[in-house]
């Protein structure tokens, strides 16, 4: 692979969310019970077959409101800056966001989900089934975030 | 967002792996104890600050050997095909792969990890800290995969 090469992505859908702009999106949206609708473009609907058997899915999307990034970032959880890749900041070299959400129901090409913190109009890039054996780990150290979640400053 | 619009990604690094081609990569690489090295390009090294405090990270990469996709796919775990988005097949409209891996050690811009199933030379797109409160769910239904993992056919 050449180092400077660009890769091209095409969205497979769009996210309809109660969060209309960046200021609306909660810091810990995964805990919210608010509903978002994931619209998968009709040409991909067949690929959703059997997704309704999974209680949770991994949603990958494009931080379309993000402009630029810094390698050291301040967060609402700490006074000192941390390296970008040890945070979930939306401002990243690859503007990829990812959230594990609860799948409430599927109707054709529309997935109704809980716990998605993306803002309205976010381009959808991929959906993967959440598989505990693959995606969960037992003994986990949460680094600088230990004890800090839930104590964010505004 | 216009429906057909393309989004552009630039890799932030490259994955050096013991799996030299697709046939080498194990179906359940997340259980492997084999070591991969994630080389983050030097210009992004500062963004890794504090990552070493996390025992696990989420690695997002580009399935660079993938060519095309089908919306219904056969897997090693079942006789019947399933919708692409209810599988982790590497052949997807957006060629995005994601694996939760154990971070063994960081040396400057190189991360030594266990459990990464990407093949050698895979372009690295993003690294996010794995945060149990955000990324783990308690009551999870694994859909059509229930009871099937570990029983794959060759």
PDB file of C-alpha atoms in Angstrom:
ATOM      1  CA  UNK A   1       0.000   0.000   0.000  1.00  0.00           C
ATOM      2  CA  UNK A   2       1.311   3.419  -0.839  1.00  0.00           C
ATOM      3  CA  UNK A   3       1.262   5.665   2.196  1.00  0.00           C
ATOM      4  CA  UNK A   4      -0.615   8.613   0.723  1.00  0.00           C
ATOM      5  CA  UNK A   5      -3.275   6.613  -1.102  1.00  0.00           C
ATOM      6  CA  UNK A   6      -6.898   7.544  -0.534  1.00  0.00           C
ATOM      7  CA  UNK A   7      -9.645   4.985  -0.101  1.00  0.00           C
ATOM      8  CA  UNK A   8     -13.171   5.619  -1.250  1.00  0.00           C
ATOM      9  CA  UNK A   9     -16.318   4.878   0.712  1.00  0.00           C
ATOM     10  CA  UNK A  10     -19.937   5.107  -0.314  1.00  0.00           C
ATOM     11  CA  UNK A  11     -22.664   5.411   2.331  1.00  0.00           C
ATOM     12  CA  UNK A  12     -25.165   2.541   2.532  1.00  0.00           C
ATOM     13  CA  UNK A  13     -27.809   4.634   4.270  1.00  0.00           C
ATOM     14  CA  UNK A  14     -28.572   7.585   6.480  1.00  0.00           C
ATOM     15  CA  UNK A  15     -29.299   8.046  10.182  1.00  0.00           C
ATOM     16  CA  UNK A  16     -32.414   9.894  11.351  1.00  0.00           C
ATOM     17  CA  UNK A  17     -31.857  11.018  14.907  1.00  0.00           C
ATOM     18  CA  UNK A  18     -33.421  13.248  17.586  1.00  0.00           C
ATOM     19  CA  UNK A  19     -30.074  15.081  17.835  1.00  0.00           C
ATOM     20  CA  UNK A  20     -30.262  17.839  15.256  1.00  0.00           C
ATOM     21  CA  UNK A  21     -26.752  19.222  15.709  1.00  0.00           C
ATOM     22  CA  UNK A  22     -23.536  18.574  17.569  1.00  0.00           C
ATOM     23  CA  UNK A  23     -24.615  20.473  20.675  1.00  0.00           C
ATOM     24  CA  UNK A  24     -27.702  18.225  21.035  1.00  0.00           C
ATOM     25  CA  UNK A  25     -25.795  14.951  20.984  1.00  0.00           C
ATOM     26  CA  UNK A  26     -25.217  13.697  24.517  1.00  0.00           C
ATOM     27  CA  UNK A  27     -21.763  12.750  25.787  1.00  0.00           C
ATOM     28  CA  UNK A  28     -23.032   9.361  26.798  1.00  0.00           C
ATOM     29  CA  UNK A  29     -25.692   8.722  24.194  1.00  0.00           C
ATOM     30  CA  UNK A  30     -25.251   4.966  24.560  1.00  0.00           C
ATOM     31  CA  UNK A  31     -27.169   5.267  27.844  1.00  0.00           C
ATOM     32  CA  UNK A  32     -30.027   7.214  26.302  1.00  0.00           C
ATOM     33  CA  UNK A  33     -33.350   5.489  25.652  1.00  0.00           C
ATOM     34  CA  UNK A  34     -34.146   7.833  22.765  1.00  0.00           C
ATOM     35  CA  UNK A  35     -34.965   6.265  19.429  1.00  0.00           C
ATOM     36  CA  UNK A  36     -33.069   6.768  16.188  1.00  0.00           C
ATOM     37  CA  UNK A  37     -34.031   5.354  12.808  1.00  0.00           C
ATOM     38  CA  UNK A  38     -31.396   3.871  10.566  1.00  0.00           C
ATOM     39  CA  UNK A  39     -32.472   3.997   6.940  1.00  0.00           C
ATOM     40  CA  UNK A  40     -30.522   1.500   4.865  1.00  0.00           C
ATOM     41  CA  UNK A  41     -30.830   2.403   1.178  1.00  0.00           C
ATOM     42  CA  UNK A  42     -33.299   0.063  -0.517  1.00  0.00           C
ATOM     43  CA  UNK A  43     -30.717  -1.488  -2.800  1.00  0.00           C
ATOM     44  CA  UNK A  44     -29.041  -2.988   0.308  1.00  0.00           C
ATOM     45  CA  UNK A  45     -32.222  -4.182   2.073  1.00  0.00           C
ATOM     46  CA  UNK A  46     -31.622  -7.860   1.277  1.00  0.00           C
ATOM     47  CA  UNK A  47     -28.366  -7.650   3.261  1.00  0.00           C
ATOM     48  CA  UNK A  48     -30.395  -7.040   6.444  1.00  0.00           C
ATOM     49  CA  UNK A  49     -31.920 -10.524   6.394  1.00  0.00           C
ATOM     50  CA  UNK A  50     -31.709 -12.141   9.878  1.00  0.00           C
ATOM     51  CA  UNK A  51     -30.403  -8.978  11.543  1.00  0.00           C
ATOM     52  CA  UNK A  52     -33.588  -8.898  13.638  1.00  0.00           C
ATOM     53  CA  UNK A  53     -32.351 -11.939  15.587  1.00  0.00           C
ATOM     54  CA  UNK A  54     -29.580  -9.851  17.131  1.00  0.00           C
ATOM     55  CA  UNK A  55     -30.433  -7.675  20.117  1.00  0.00           C
ATOM     56  CA  UNK A  56     -27.476  -5.378  19.429  1.00  0.00           C
ATOM     57  CA  UNK A  57     -25.627  -4.176  16.351  1.00  0.00           C
ATOM     58  CA  UNK A  58     -22.468  -2.197  15.692  1.00  0.00           C
ATOM     59  CA  UNK A  59     -23.172   0.908  13.636  1.00  0.00           C
ATOM     60  CA  UNK A  60     -20.305   2.549  11.745  1.00  0.00           C
ATOM     61  CA  UNK A  61     -20.904   6.021  10.381  1.00  0.00           C
ATOM     62  CA  UNK A  62     -19.240   9.164   9.077  1.00  0.00           C
ATOM     63  CA  UNK A  63     -18.744  12.169  11.371  1.00  0.00           C
ATOM     64  CA  UNK A  64     -20.011  14.494   8.643  1.00  0.00           C
ATOM     65  CA  UNK A  65     -19.951  17.637  10.801  1.00  0.00           C
ATOM     66  CA  UNK A  66     -16.365  17.099  11.883  1.00  0.00           C
ATOM     67  CA  UNK A  67     -13.830  19.566  10.492  1.00  0.00           C
ATOM     68  CA  UNK A  68     -10.146  18.882  11.099  1.00  0.00           C
ATOM     69  CA  UNK A  69      -8.565  17.325  14.189  1.00  0.00           C
ATOM     70  CA  UNK A  70      -5.833  17.742  16.783  1.00  0.00           C
ATOM     71  CA  UNK A  71      -3.601  14.936  18.021  1.00  0.00           C
ATOM     72  CA  UNK A  72      -3.947  16.040  21.662  1.00  0.00           C
ATOM     73  CA  UNK A  73      -7.497  16.765  22.782  1.00  0.00           C
ATOM     74  CA  UNK A  74      -9.307  18.011  25.855  1.00  0.00           C
ATOM     75  CA  UNK A  75     -12.387  16.070  26.890  1.00  0.00           C
ATOM     76  CA  UNK A  76     -15.227  16.728  29.329  1.00  0.00           C
ATOM     77  CA  UNK A  77     -13.758  14.083  31.641  1.00  0.00           C
ATOM     78  CA  UNK A  78     -10.331  15.440  32.507  1.00  0.00           C
ATOM     79  CA  UNK A  79      -8.315  18.618  33.003  1.00  0.00           C
ATOM     80  CA  UNK A  80      -5.365  17.393  31.006  1.00  0.00           C
ATOM     81  CA  UNK A  81      -5.327  16.647  27.277  1.00  0.00           C
ATOM     82  CA  UNK A  82      -5.058  13.081  26.002  1.00  0.00           C
ATOM     83  CA  UNK A  83      -3.917  11.562  22.733  1.00  0.00           C
ATOM     84  CA  UNK A  84      -6.720  11.571  20.172  1.00  0.00           C
ATOM     85  CA  UNK A  85      -6.621   7.772  19.729  1.00  0.00           C
ATOM     86  CA  UNK A  86      -7.163   7.262  23.453  1.00  0.00           C
ATOM     87  CA  UNK A  87     -10.413   9.259  23.203  1.00  0.00           C
ATOM     88  CA  UNK A  88     -13.665   8.851  21.273  1.00  0.00           C
ATOM     89  CA  UNK A  89     -13.538  12.424  19.944  1.00  0.00           C
ATOM     90  CA  UNK A  90     -15.454  12.840  16.658  1.00  0.00           C
ATOM     91  CA  UNK A  91     -12.596  14.891  15.191  1.00  0.00           C
ATOM     92  CA  UNK A  92     -10.265  12.252  13.747  1.00  0.00           C
ATOM     93  CA  UNK A  93      -8.043  11.777  10.674  1.00  0.00           C
ATOM     94  CA  UNK A  94     -10.507   9.128   9.446  1.00  0.00           C
ATOM     95  CA  UNK A  95     -13.915  10.544  10.346  1.00  0.00           C
ATOM     96  CA  UNK A  96     -15.258   7.146  11.427  1.00  0.00           C
ATOM     97  CA  UNK A  97     -17.711   6.833  14.283  1.00  0.00           C
ATOM     98  CA  UNK A  98     -18.879   3.613  15.862  1.00  0.00           C
ATOM     99  CA  UNK A  99     -21.601   2.859  18.407  1.00  0.00           C
ATOM    100  CA  UNK A 100     -23.010  -0.374  19.791  1.00  0.00           C
ATOM    101  CA  UNK A 101     -26.798   0.063  19.802  1.00  0.00           C
ATOM    102  CA  UNK A 102     -29.862  -1.911  20.817  1.00  0.00           C
ATOM    103  CA  UNK A 103     -31.922  -3.058  17.847  1.00  0.00           C
ATOM    104  CA  UNK A 104     -35.570  -2.534  18.783  1.00  0.00           C
ATOM    105  CA  UNK A 105     -37.242  -3.602  15.563  1.00  0.00           C
ATOM    106  CA  UNK A 106     -36.644  -3.830  11.833  1.00  0.00           C
ATOM    107  CA  UNK A 107     -39.244  -2.821   9.261  1.00  0.00           C
ATOM    108  CA  UNK A 108     -37.994  -3.592   5.776  1.00  0.00           C
ATOM    109  CA  UNK A 109     -34.996  -1.296   5.245  1.00  0.00           C
ATOM    110  CA  UNK A 110     -35.531   0.720   8.447  1.00  0.00           C
ATOM    111  CA  UNK A 111     -33.940  -0.223  11.770  1.00  0.00           C
ATOM    112  CA  UNK A 112     -35.329   1.337  14.928  1.00  0.00           C
ATOM    113  CA  UNK A 113     -32.550   1.517  17.521  1.00  0.00           C
ATOM    114  CA  UNK A 114     -31.796   2.809  21.020  1.00  0.00           C
ATOM    115  CA  UNK A 115     -28.516   4.274  22.257  1.00  0.00           C
ATOM    116  CA  UNK A 116     -27.217   5.745  19.004  1.00  0.00           C
ATOM    117  CA  UNK A 117     -25.460   9.075  19.601  1.00  0.00           C
ATOM    118  CA  UNK A 118     -25.015  10.134  15.957  1.00  0.00           C
ATOM    119  CA  UNK A 119     -26.643  13.368  14.826  1.00  0.00           C
ATOM    120  CA  UNK A 120     -29.465  13.662  12.303  1.00  0.00           C
ATOM    121  CA  UNK A 121     -28.380  13.154   8.695  1.00  0.00           C
ATOM    122  CA  UNK A 122     -25.233  11.170   9.537  1.00  0.00           C
ATOM    123  CA  UNK A 123     -24.118   8.969   6.605  1.00  0.00           C
ATOM    124  CA  UNK A 124     -24.268   5.264   7.463  1.00  0.00           C
ATOM    125  CA  UNK A 125     -21.243   3.222   6.380  1.00  0.00           C
ATOM    126  CA  UNK A 126     -21.726  -0.268   7.773  1.00  0.00           C
ATOM    127  CA  UNK A 127     -23.736  -2.447  10.141  1.00  0.00           C
ATOM    128  CA  UNK A 128     -22.250  -5.489  11.842  1.00  0.00           C
ATOM    129  CA  UNK A 129     -23.886  -7.903  14.259  1.00  0.00           C
ATOM    130  CA  UNK A 130     -22.712  -7.489  17.867  1.00  0.00           C
ATOM    131  CA  UNK A 131     -21.434 -10.885  18.977  1.00  0.00           C
ATOM    132  CA  UNK A 132     -20.558 -11.165  22.681  1.00  0.00           C
ATOM    133  CA  UNK A 133     -17.957 -13.877  22.132  1.00  0.00           C
ATOM    134  CA  UNK A 134     -16.164 -11.711  19.580  1.00  0.00           C
ATOM    135  CA  UNK A 135     -16.793  -8.187  20.833  1.00  0.00           C
ATOM    136  CA  UNK A 136     -16.706  -8.501  24.611  1.00  0.00           C
ATOM    137  CA  UNK A 137     -13.659  -8.903  26.822  1.00  0.00           C
ATOM    138  CA  UNK A 138     -13.668  -9.886  30.461  1.00  0.00           C
ATOM    139  CA  UNK A 139     -10.722  -8.242  32.206  1.00  0.00           C
ATOM    140  CA  UNK A 140     -10.543  -4.731  30.840  1.00  0.00           C
ATOM    141  CA  UNK A 141      -8.595  -1.668  31.982  1.00  0.00           C
ATOM    142  CA  UNK A 142     -10.251   1.593  30.849  1.00  0.00           C
ATOM    143  CA  UNK A 143      -7.053   3.679  30.999  1.00  0.00           C
ATOM    144  CA  UNK A 144      -7.271   7.354  31.929  1.00  0.00           C
ATOM    145  CA  UNK A 145     -11.099   7.122  31.861  1.00  0.00           C
ATOM    146  CA  UNK A 146     -11.205   4.907  34.954  1.00  0.00           C
ATOM    147  CA  UNK A 147     -13.774   6.296  37.395  1.00  0.00           C
ATOM    148  CA  UNK A 148     -14.408   9.369  35.238  1.00  0.00           C
ATOM    149  CA  UNK A 149     -17.448   8.433  33.169  1.00  0.00           C
ATOM    150  CA  UNK A 150     -20.596  10.044  34.516  1.00  0.00           C
ATOM    151  CA  UNK A 151     -18.536  12.908  35.926  1.00  0.00           C
ATOM    152  CA  UNK A 152     -18.233  14.974  32.753  1.00  0.00           C
ATOM    153  CA  UNK A 153     -18.174  18.773  32.919  1.00  0.00           C
ATOM    154  CA  UNK A 154     -20.302  20.890  30.637  1.00  0.00           C
TER     155      UNK A 154
ATOM    156  CA  UNK B   1     -26.162  14.320   2.032  1.00  0.00           C
ATOM    157  CA  UNK B   2     -26.461  13.338  -1.587  1.00  0.00           C
ATOM    158  CA  UNK B   3     -27.007   9.614  -1.901  1.00  0.00           C
ATOM    159  CA  UNK B   4     -24.249   8.803  -4.356  1.00  0.00           C
ATOM    160  CA  UNK B   5     -21.557  10.936  -2.758  1.00  0.00           C
ATOM    161  CA  UNK B   6     -18.214   9.301  -2.078  1.00  0.00           C
ATOM    162  CA  UNK B   7     -16.271   9.891   1.114  1.00  0.00           C
ATOM    163  CA  UNK B   8     -12.517   9.835   1.199  1.00  0.00           C
ATOM    164  CA  UNK B   9     -10.368   8.105   3.782  1.00  0.00           C
ATOM    165  CA  UNK B  10      -6.631   8.172   4.286  1.00  0.00           C
ATOM    166  CA  UNK B  11      -4.926   5.376   6.213  1.00  0.00           C
ATOM    167  CA  UNK B  12      -3.181   6.369   9.453  1.00  0.00           C
ATOM    168  CA  UNK B  13      -0.930   3.312   9.488  1.00  0.00           C
ATOM    169  CA  UNK B  14      -0.413  -0.264   8.418  1.00  0.00           C
ATOM    170  CA  UNK B  15      -0.873  -3.643  10.098  1.00  0.00           C
ATOM    171  CA  UNK B  16       1.967  -6.176  10.193  1.00  0.00           C
ATOM    172  CA  UNK B  17       0.473  -9.587  10.827  1.00  0.00           C
ATOM    173  CA  UNK B  18       1.436 -13.280  10.860  1.00  0.00           C
ATOM    174  CA  UNK B  19      -1.407 -13.905   8.393  1.00  0.00           C
ATOM    175  CA  UNK B  20       0.096 -13.400   4.965  1.00  0.00           C
ATOM    176  CA  UNK B  21      -3.059 -13.908   2.925  1.00  0.00           C
ATOM    177  CA  UNK B  22      -6.782 -14.479   3.296  1.00  0.00           C
ATOM    178  CA  UNK B  23      -6.451 -18.243   3.621  1.00  0.00           C
ATOM    179  CA  UNK B  24      -4.103 -17.842   6.626  1.00  0.00           C
ATOM    180  CA  UNK B  25      -6.448 -15.638   8.623  1.00  0.00           C
ATOM    181  CA  UNK B  26      -8.368 -17.690  11.183  1.00  0.00           C
ATOM    182  CA  UNK B  27     -12.153 -17.555  11.416  1.00  0.00           C
ATOM    183  CA  UNK B  28     -11.924 -16.705  15.077  1.00  0.00           C
ATOM    184  CA  UNK B  29      -8.714 -14.717  15.189  1.00  0.00           C
ATOM    185  CA  UNK B  30      -9.891 -12.830  18.255  1.00  0.00           C
ATOM    186  CA  UNK B  31      -9.138 -15.979  20.260  1.00  0.00           C
ATOM    187  CA  UNK B  32      -5.640 -16.331  18.864  1.00  0.00           C
ATOM    188  CA  UNK B  33      -2.650 -15.464  21.028  1.00  0.00           C
ATOM    189  CA  UNK B  34      -0.560 -14.562  17.988  1.00  0.00           C
ATOM    190  CA  UNK B  35       1.022 -11.140  17.912  1.00  0.00           C
ATOM    191  CA  UNK B  36       0.425  -8.452  15.294  1.00  0.00           C
ATOM    192  CA  UNK B  37       2.176  -5.101  15.108  1.00  0.00           C
ATOM    193  CA  UNK B  38       0.199  -1.985  14.347  1.00  0.00           C
ATOM    194  CA  UNK B  39       2.399   0.683  12.828  1.00  0.00           C
ATOM    195  CA  UNK B  40       0.837   4.106  13.190  1.00  0.00           C
ATOM    196  CA  UNK B  41       2.493   6.521  10.775  1.00  0.00           C
ATOM    197  CA  UNK B  42       4.926   8.765  12.653  1.00  0.00           C
ATOM    198  CA  UNK B  43       2.989  11.942  11.948  1.00  0.00           C
ATOM    199  CA  UNK B  44       0.156  10.563  14.120  1.00  0.00           C
ATOM    200  CA  UNK B  45       2.310   9.255  17.005  1.00  0.00           C
ATOM    201  CA  UNK B  46       1.349  12.052  19.393  1.00  0.00           C
ATOM    202  CA  UNK B  47      -2.286  10.919  19.105  1.00  0.00           C
ATOM    203  CA  UNK B  48      -1.332   7.648  20.840  1.00  0.00           C
ATOM    204  CA  UNK B  49      -0.522   9.361  24.144  1.00  0.00           C
ATOM    205  CA  UNK B  50      -2.146   7.487  27.087  1.00  0.00           C
ATOM    206  CA  UNK B  51      -3.346   4.611  24.898  1.00  0.00           C
ATOM    207  CA  UNK B  52      -1.078   2.295  26.910  1.00  0.00           C
ATOM    208  CA  UNK B  53      -3.407   2.629  29.905  1.00  0.00           C
ATOM    209  CA  UNK B  54      -6.106   0.720  28.046  1.00  0.00           C
ATOM    210  CA  UNK B  55      -5.912  -3.070  28.034  1.00  0.00           C
ATOM    211  CA  UNK B  56      -8.012  -3.280  24.863  1.00  0.00           C
ATOM    212  CA  UNK B  57      -8.498  -1.126  21.790  1.00  0.00           C
ATOM    213  CA  UNK B  58     -10.857  -1.142  18.823  1.00  0.00           C
ATOM    214  CA  UNK B  59      -8.969  -1.343  15.547  1.00  0.00           C
ATOM    215  CA  UNK B  60     -10.720  -0.214  12.352  1.00  0.00           C
ATOM    216  CA  UNK B  61      -9.089  -1.175   9.081  1.00  0.00           C
ATOM    217  CA  UNK B  62      -9.649  -1.573   5.362  1.00  0.00           C
ATOM    218  CA  UNK B  63     -10.318  -5.023   3.883  1.00  0.00           C
ATOM    219  CA  UNK B  64      -7.841  -4.346   1.083  1.00  0.00           C
ATOM    220  CA  UNK B  65      -8.045  -7.849  -0.430  1.00  0.00           C
ATOM    221  CA  UNK B  66     -11.821  -7.783  -0.636  1.00  0.00           C
ATOM    222  CA  UNK B  67     -13.292  -7.600  -4.146  1.00  0.00           C
ATOM    223  CA  UNK B  68     -17.018  -7.060  -4.497  1.00  0.00           C
ATOM    224  CA  UNK B  69     -19.785  -8.395  -2.264  1.00  0.00           C
ATOM    225  CA  UNK B  70     -23.099 -10.227  -2.224  1.00  0.00           C
ATOM    226  CA  UNK B  71     -26.066  -9.255  -0.080  1.00  0.00           C
ATOM    227  CA  UNK B  72     -26.728 -12.873   0.907  1.00  0.00           C
ATOM    228  CA  UNK B  73     -23.673 -14.828   2.033  1.00  0.00           C
ATOM    229  CA  UNK B  74     -22.791 -18.326   3.109  1.00  0.00           C
ATOM    230  CA  UNK B  75     -20.625 -18.638   6.199  1.00  0.00           C
ATOM    231  CA  UNK B  76     -18.666 -21.494   7.797  1.00  0.00           C
ATOM    232  CA  UNK B  77     -21.283 -21.609  10.591  1.00  0.00           C
ATOM    233  CA  UNK B  78     -24.478 -22.455   8.775  1.00  0.00           C
ATOM    234  CA  UNK B  79     -25.956 -24.285   5.780  1.00  0.00           C
ATOM    235  CA  UNK B  80     -28.253 -21.447   4.845  1.00  0.00           C
ATOM    236  CA  UNK B  81     -27.202 -18.004   3.611  1.00  0.00           C
ATOM    237  CA  UNK B  82     -27.662 -14.929   5.780  1.00  0.00           C
ATOM    238  CA  UNK B  83     -27.918 -11.230   5.049  1.00  0.00           C
ATOM    239  CA  UNK B  84     -24.479  -9.662   4.700  1.00  0.00           C
ATOM    240  CA  UNK B  85     -25.087  -7.177   7.530  1.00  0.00           C
ATOM    241  CA  UNK B  86     -25.908  -9.985   9.937  1.00  0.00           C
ATOM    242  CA  UNK B  87     -22.462 -11.473   9.278  1.00  0.00           C
ATOM    243  CA  UNK B  88     -18.880 -10.273   9.729  1.00  0.00           C
ATOM    244  CA  UNK B  89     -17.921 -11.177   6.152  1.00  0.00           C
ATOM    245  CA  UNK B  90     -14.980  -9.099   4.836  1.00  0.00           C
ATOM    246  CA  UNK B  91     -16.792  -8.563   1.528  1.00  0.00           C
ATOM    247  CA  UNK B  92     -18.947  -5.489   2.205  1.00  0.00           C
ATOM    248  CA  UNK B  93     -20.088  -2.338   0.348  1.00  0.00           C
ATOM    249  CA  UNK B  94     -17.874  -0.295   2.694  1.00  0.00           C
ATOM    250  CA  UNK B  95     -14.758  -2.425   3.116  1.00  0.00           C
ATOM    251  CA  UNK B  96     -14.469  -1.635   6.824  1.00  0.00           C
ATOM    252  CA  UNK B  97     -13.171  -4.215   9.269  1.00  0.00           C
ATOM    253  CA  UNK B  98     -13.191  -3.906  13.026  1.00  0.00           C
ATOM    254  CA  UNK B  99     -11.640  -6.006  15.770  1.00  0.00           C
ATOM    255  CA  UNK B 100     -11.364  -5.571  19.537  1.00  0.00           C
ATOM    256  CA  UNK B 101      -7.781  -6.506  20.426  1.00  0.00           C
ATOM    257  CA  UNK B 102      -5.620  -6.776  23.517  1.00  0.00           C
ATOM    258  CA  UNK B 103      -2.950  -4.082  23.669  1.00  0.00           C
ATOM    259  CA  UNK B 104       0.227  -5.781  24.905  1.00  0.00           C
ATOM    260  CA  UNK B 105       2.648  -2.884  24.744  1.00  0.00           C
ATOM    261  CA  UNK B 106       3.271   0.361  22.919  1.00  0.00           C
ATOM    262  CA  UNK B 107       6.702   1.418  21.720  1.00  0.00           C
ATOM    263  CA  UNK B 108       6.562   4.897  20.215  1.00  0.00           C
ATOM    264  CA  UNK B 109       4.360   4.577  17.111  1.00  0.00           C
ATOM    265  CA  UNK B 110       4.156   0.761  17.218  1.00  0.00           C
ATOM    266  CA  UNK B 111       1.422  -1.120  19.083  1.00  0.00           C
ATOM    267  CA  UNK B 112       1.968  -4.792  19.829  1.00  0.00           C
ATOM    268  CA  UNK B 113      -1.443  -6.491  20.014  1.00  0.00           C
ATOM    269  CA  UNK B 114      -3.040  -9.918  20.446  1.00  0.00           C
ATOM    270  CA  UNK B 115      -6.233 -11.125  18.778  1.00  0.00           C
ATOM    271  CA  UNK B 116      -6.112  -9.114  15.579  1.00  0.00           C
ATOM    272  CA  UNK B 117      -7.330 -11.149  12.586  1.00  0.00           C
ATOM    273  CA  UNK B 118      -6.370  -8.709   9.813  1.00  0.00           C
ATOM    274  CA  UNK B 119      -3.913  -9.884   7.177  1.00  0.00           C
ATOM    275  CA  UNK B 120      -0.418  -8.522   6.632  1.00  0.00           C
ATOM    276  CA  UNK B 121      -0.323  -5.139   4.916  1.00  0.00           C
ATOM    277  CA  UNK B 122      -3.864  -4.133   5.908  1.00  0.00           C
ATOM    278  CA  UNK B 123      -4.339  -0.340   5.894  1.00  0.00           C
ATOM    279  CA  UNK B 124      -5.134   1.023   9.359  1.00  0.00           C
ATOM    280  CA  UNK B 125      -7.960   3.587   9.492  1.00  0.00           C
ATOM    281  CA  UNK B 126      -8.589   4.315  13.158  1.00  0.00           C
ATOM    282  CA  UNK B 127      -7.894   3.263  16.735  1.00  0.00           C
ATOM    283  CA  UNK B 128     -10.379   3.865  19.543  1.00  0.00           C
ATOM    284  CA  UNK B 129     -10.086   2.967  23.216  1.00  0.00           C
ATOM    285  CA  UNK B 130     -12.277   0.031  24.254  1.00  0.00           C
ATOM    286  CA  UNK B 131     -14.440   1.259  27.138  1.00  0.00           C
ATOM    287  CA  UNK B 132     -16.515  -1.434  28.862  1.00  0.00           C
ATOM    288  CA  UNK B 133     -19.241   0.993  29.935  1.00  0.00           C
ATOM    289  CA  UNK B 134     -19.664   2.176  26.357  1.00  0.00           C
ATOM    290  CA  UNK B 135     -18.873  -0.925  24.314  1.00  0.00           C
ATOM    291  CA  UNK B 136     -20.265  -3.798  26.377  1.00  0.00           C
ATOM    292  CA  UNK B 137     -23.876  -4.804  26.786  1.00  0.00           C
ATOM    293  CA  UNK B 138     -25.251  -7.196  29.363  1.00  0.00           C
ATOM    294  CA  UNK B 139     -28.248  -9.026  27.925  1.00  0.00           C
ATOM    295  CA  UNK B 140     -27.344  -9.867  24.350  1.00  0.00           C
ATOM    296  CA  UNK B 141     -28.969 -12.155  21.790  1.00  0.00           C
ATOM    297  CA  UNK B 142     -26.494 -13.352  19.147  1.00  0.00           C
ATOM    298  CA  UNK B 143     -29.129 -14.077  16.496  1.00  0.00           C
ATOM    299  CA  UNK B 144     -28.565 -16.909  14.032  1.00  0.00           C
ATOM    300  CA  UNK B 145     -25.046 -17.420  15.443  1.00  0.00           C
ATOM    301  CA  UNK B 146     -26.349 -18.698  18.778  1.00  0.00           C
ATOM    302  CA  UNK B 147     -24.536 -21.913  19.689  1.00  0.00           C
ATOM    303  CA  UNK B 148     -22.694 -21.988  16.361  1.00  0.00           C
ATOM    304  CA  UNK B 149     -19.353 -20.335  17.124  1.00  0.00           C
ATOM    305  CA  UNK B 150     -16.588 -22.883  17.506  1.00  0.00           C
ATOM    306  CA  UNK B 151     -18.456 -25.269  15.184  1.00  0.00           C
ATOM    307  CA  UNK B 152     -17.316 -23.816  11.882  1.00  0.00           C
ATOM    308  CA  UNK B 153     -16.749 -26.043   8.847  1.00  0.00           C
ATOM    309  CA  UNK B 154     -13.638 -25.762   6.719  1.00  0.00           C
TER     310      UNK B 154
END
